[in-house]
Amino acid sequence: IGYNWQFAPNWLLGIEGDISGTGIRNNNTRPITTGGAPIGVGFNHVADQNVNWLASIRGRLGWVWDRWLVYGTGGGAFAGIDYRTDYTGFAVNNPITDSRTLSGWVAGGGVEYAVANNWTVRAEYLYYDLGNETVINPTTTPGSNLVTTFDNRFHVVRAAVNYKF
């Protein structure tokens, strides 16, 4: 959803908001180490990240010629992300799951083509930066924890078909 204003005669200024489901997932298994060496076979740290949705509210500035628009865009970003951490190989495992809604920023650019008076097609690239999140998983050893820091930065390339009212 958005609004565009064309001025002077080839410039376009706009604002838009969007939300979309994603298939962004990150699954990672690494050996647990002490002093840089694995503590044994089968002792692993497991970390899973699942981005359920991404949303943004962005401004956009572009150059219009004929039926084409080339633009840059940027603004606020939001996401719903599930995290899971665990460790394997111990007598007792303690998996931790956490769901968070994050905010940050997004920037990118794209190209749009008017295929008919009210219809456009677009391709765009967006970079989302939602910072880092830390999940702490207590271990069975008193005073020690398994700490996982998730990097919430994503590169997104997408295509769209738009109808303009």
XYZ file of C-alpha atoms in Angstrom:
165
model
C 0.000 0.000 0.000
C 1.378 3.408 -0.829
C 1.108 6.801 -2.428
C 3.256 8.355 -5.181
C 3.519 11.975 -6.286
C 5.202 12.820 -9.602
C 6.704 16.324 -9.907
C 9.158 18.487 -11.882
C 8.234 16.531 -14.409
C 10.366 13.369 -14.085
C 10.754 13.001 -10.322
C 8.642 10.746 -8.118
C 8.291 10.937 -4.333
C 6.351 8.250 -2.506
C 5.641 6.372 0.679
C 4.693 2.704 0.986
C 4.152 -0.005 3.544
C 4.318 -3.750 3.080
C 4.304 -7.031 4.944
C 5.249 -10.451 3.599
C 5.848 -13.983 4.780
C 9.341 -15.333 4.233
C 11.198 -18.580 3.829
C 14.353 -17.202 5.476
C 15.859 -19.859 7.736
C 19.293 -20.395 9.245
C 20.230 -23.733 10.812
C 23.693 -24.156 12.278
C 25.380 -27.001 14.182
C 28.910 -26.550 15.556
C 31.116 -28.567 17.918
C 31.257 -27.284 21.501
C 34.843 -26.284 22.262
C 36.954 -25.346 25.231
C 40.242 -23.595 24.629
C 39.588 -23.896 20.875
C 39.389 -27.723 20.888
C 36.192 -29.820 20.680
C 35.224 -31.305 24.053
C 34.291 -34.625 22.419
C 32.510 -36.332 19.548
C 28.774 -35.571 19.413
C 28.908 -32.543 21.719
C 27.359 -29.865 19.528
C 25.756 -26.452 19.777
C 22.602 -26.221 17.629
C 21.108 -22.844 16.651
C 18.022 -22.323 14.463
C 16.597 -19.014 13.227
C 13.262 -18.725 11.364
C 12.090 -15.367 9.969
C 8.288 -15.660 9.810
C 7.513 -12.229 8.343
C 9.130 -8.948 7.288
C 7.403 -5.562 7.145
C 8.485 -2.037 6.285
C 7.328 1.554 6.042
C 9.511 3.282 3.454
C 9.907 6.474 1.543
C 10.924 6.295 -2.085
C 12.510 8.751 -4.500
C 12.787 7.952 -8.177
C 13.321 9.108 -11.740
C 10.486 8.553 -14.248
C 10.901 8.368 -18.007
C 8.335 7.020 -20.433
C 6.837 3.966 -18.654
C 9.909 3.286 -16.463
C 10.752 4.240 -12.883
C 14.148 3.745 -11.221
C 14.088 4.428 -7.484
C 15.853 4.291 -4.151
C 13.949 3.485 -0.979
C 14.506 3.380 2.768
C 12.767 3.485 6.129
C 11.727 1.456 9.163
C 11.719 -2.341 9.206
C 10.049 -4.937 11.408
C 10.180 -8.744 11.623
C 8.792 -11.702 13.545
C 11.592 -14.199 14.224
C 11.684 -17.552 16.072
C 14.925 -18.757 17.676
C 15.898 -22.176 19.023
C 19.142 -23.168 20.729
C 20.212 -26.522 22.115
C 23.274 -28.601 22.812
C 23.701 -32.298 22.112
C 25.808 -35.061 23.607
C 25.063 -34.355 27.267
C 22.951 -36.525 29.605
C 20.428 -33.692 29.948
C 19.610 -31.287 27.123
C 17.875 -27.979 27.696
C 16.465 -26.621 24.426
C 15.398 -22.968 24.523
C 12.867 -21.455 22.104
C 12.081 -17.764 21.851
C 9.927 -15.623 19.550
C 10.631 -11.931 19.119
C 9.332 -8.977 17.138
C 12.267 -6.796 16.085
C 12.597 -3.334 14.585
C 15.387 -1.723 12.594
C 15.923 -0.175 9.183
C 15.739 -1.136 5.520
C 17.248 0.408 2.370
C 17.396 -0.565 -1.281
C 16.348 0.237 -4.792
C 14.506 -1.053 -7.785
C 12.993 -0.632 -11.192
C 9.291 -0.505 -12.075
C 7.586 -0.678 -15.476
C 3.991 0.380 -16.298
C 2.572 -2.449 -18.421
C -0.845 -0.713 -18.599
C -2.415 2.468 -17.226
C -3.031 1.029 -13.755
C -0.703 -1.997 -13.727
C 3.034 -2.090 -13.010
C 5.634 -4.791 -12.501
C 8.647 -4.262 -10.297
C 11.908 -5.854 -9.232
C 13.726 -4.591 -6.155
C 16.566 -5.288 -3.749
C 16.197 -4.541 -0.018
C 18.748 -4.794 2.792
C 17.186 -5.288 6.242
C 19.211 -4.542 9.395
C 17.427 -5.620 12.572
C 20.544 -5.852 14.765
C 21.656 -8.803 16.857
C 19.684 -10.825 19.400
C 21.214 -12.940 22.163
C 19.580 -16.103 23.524
C 20.995 -17.624 26.730
C 20.681 -21.370 27.291
C 21.606 -22.475 30.849
C 23.746 -25.626 31.024
C 23.827 -28.327 33.697
C 27.224 -27.019 34.864
C 26.676 -24.379 37.564
C 27.807 -20.907 36.480
C 28.055 -21.702 32.767
C 25.647 -20.848 29.966
C 25.454 -21.461 26.249
C 25.179 -17.979 24.710
C 23.994 -17.638 21.105
C 24.013 -14.329 19.248
C 21.866 -14.240 16.109
C 22.682 -11.799 13.291
C 19.424 -10.349 11.943
C 20.618 -8.804 8.672
C 19.008 -9.968 5.438
C 19.386 -9.374 1.691
C 16.043 -9.668 -0.113
C 15.398 -9.649 -3.871
C 11.766 -9.706 -4.877
C 9.366 -9.078 -7.753
C 5.854 -7.653 -7.570
C 2.789 -6.861 -9.641
C 0.966 -3.665 -8.576
C -2.459 -2.243 -9.290
C -2.720 1.556 -8.925
C -6.063 3.094 -7.925
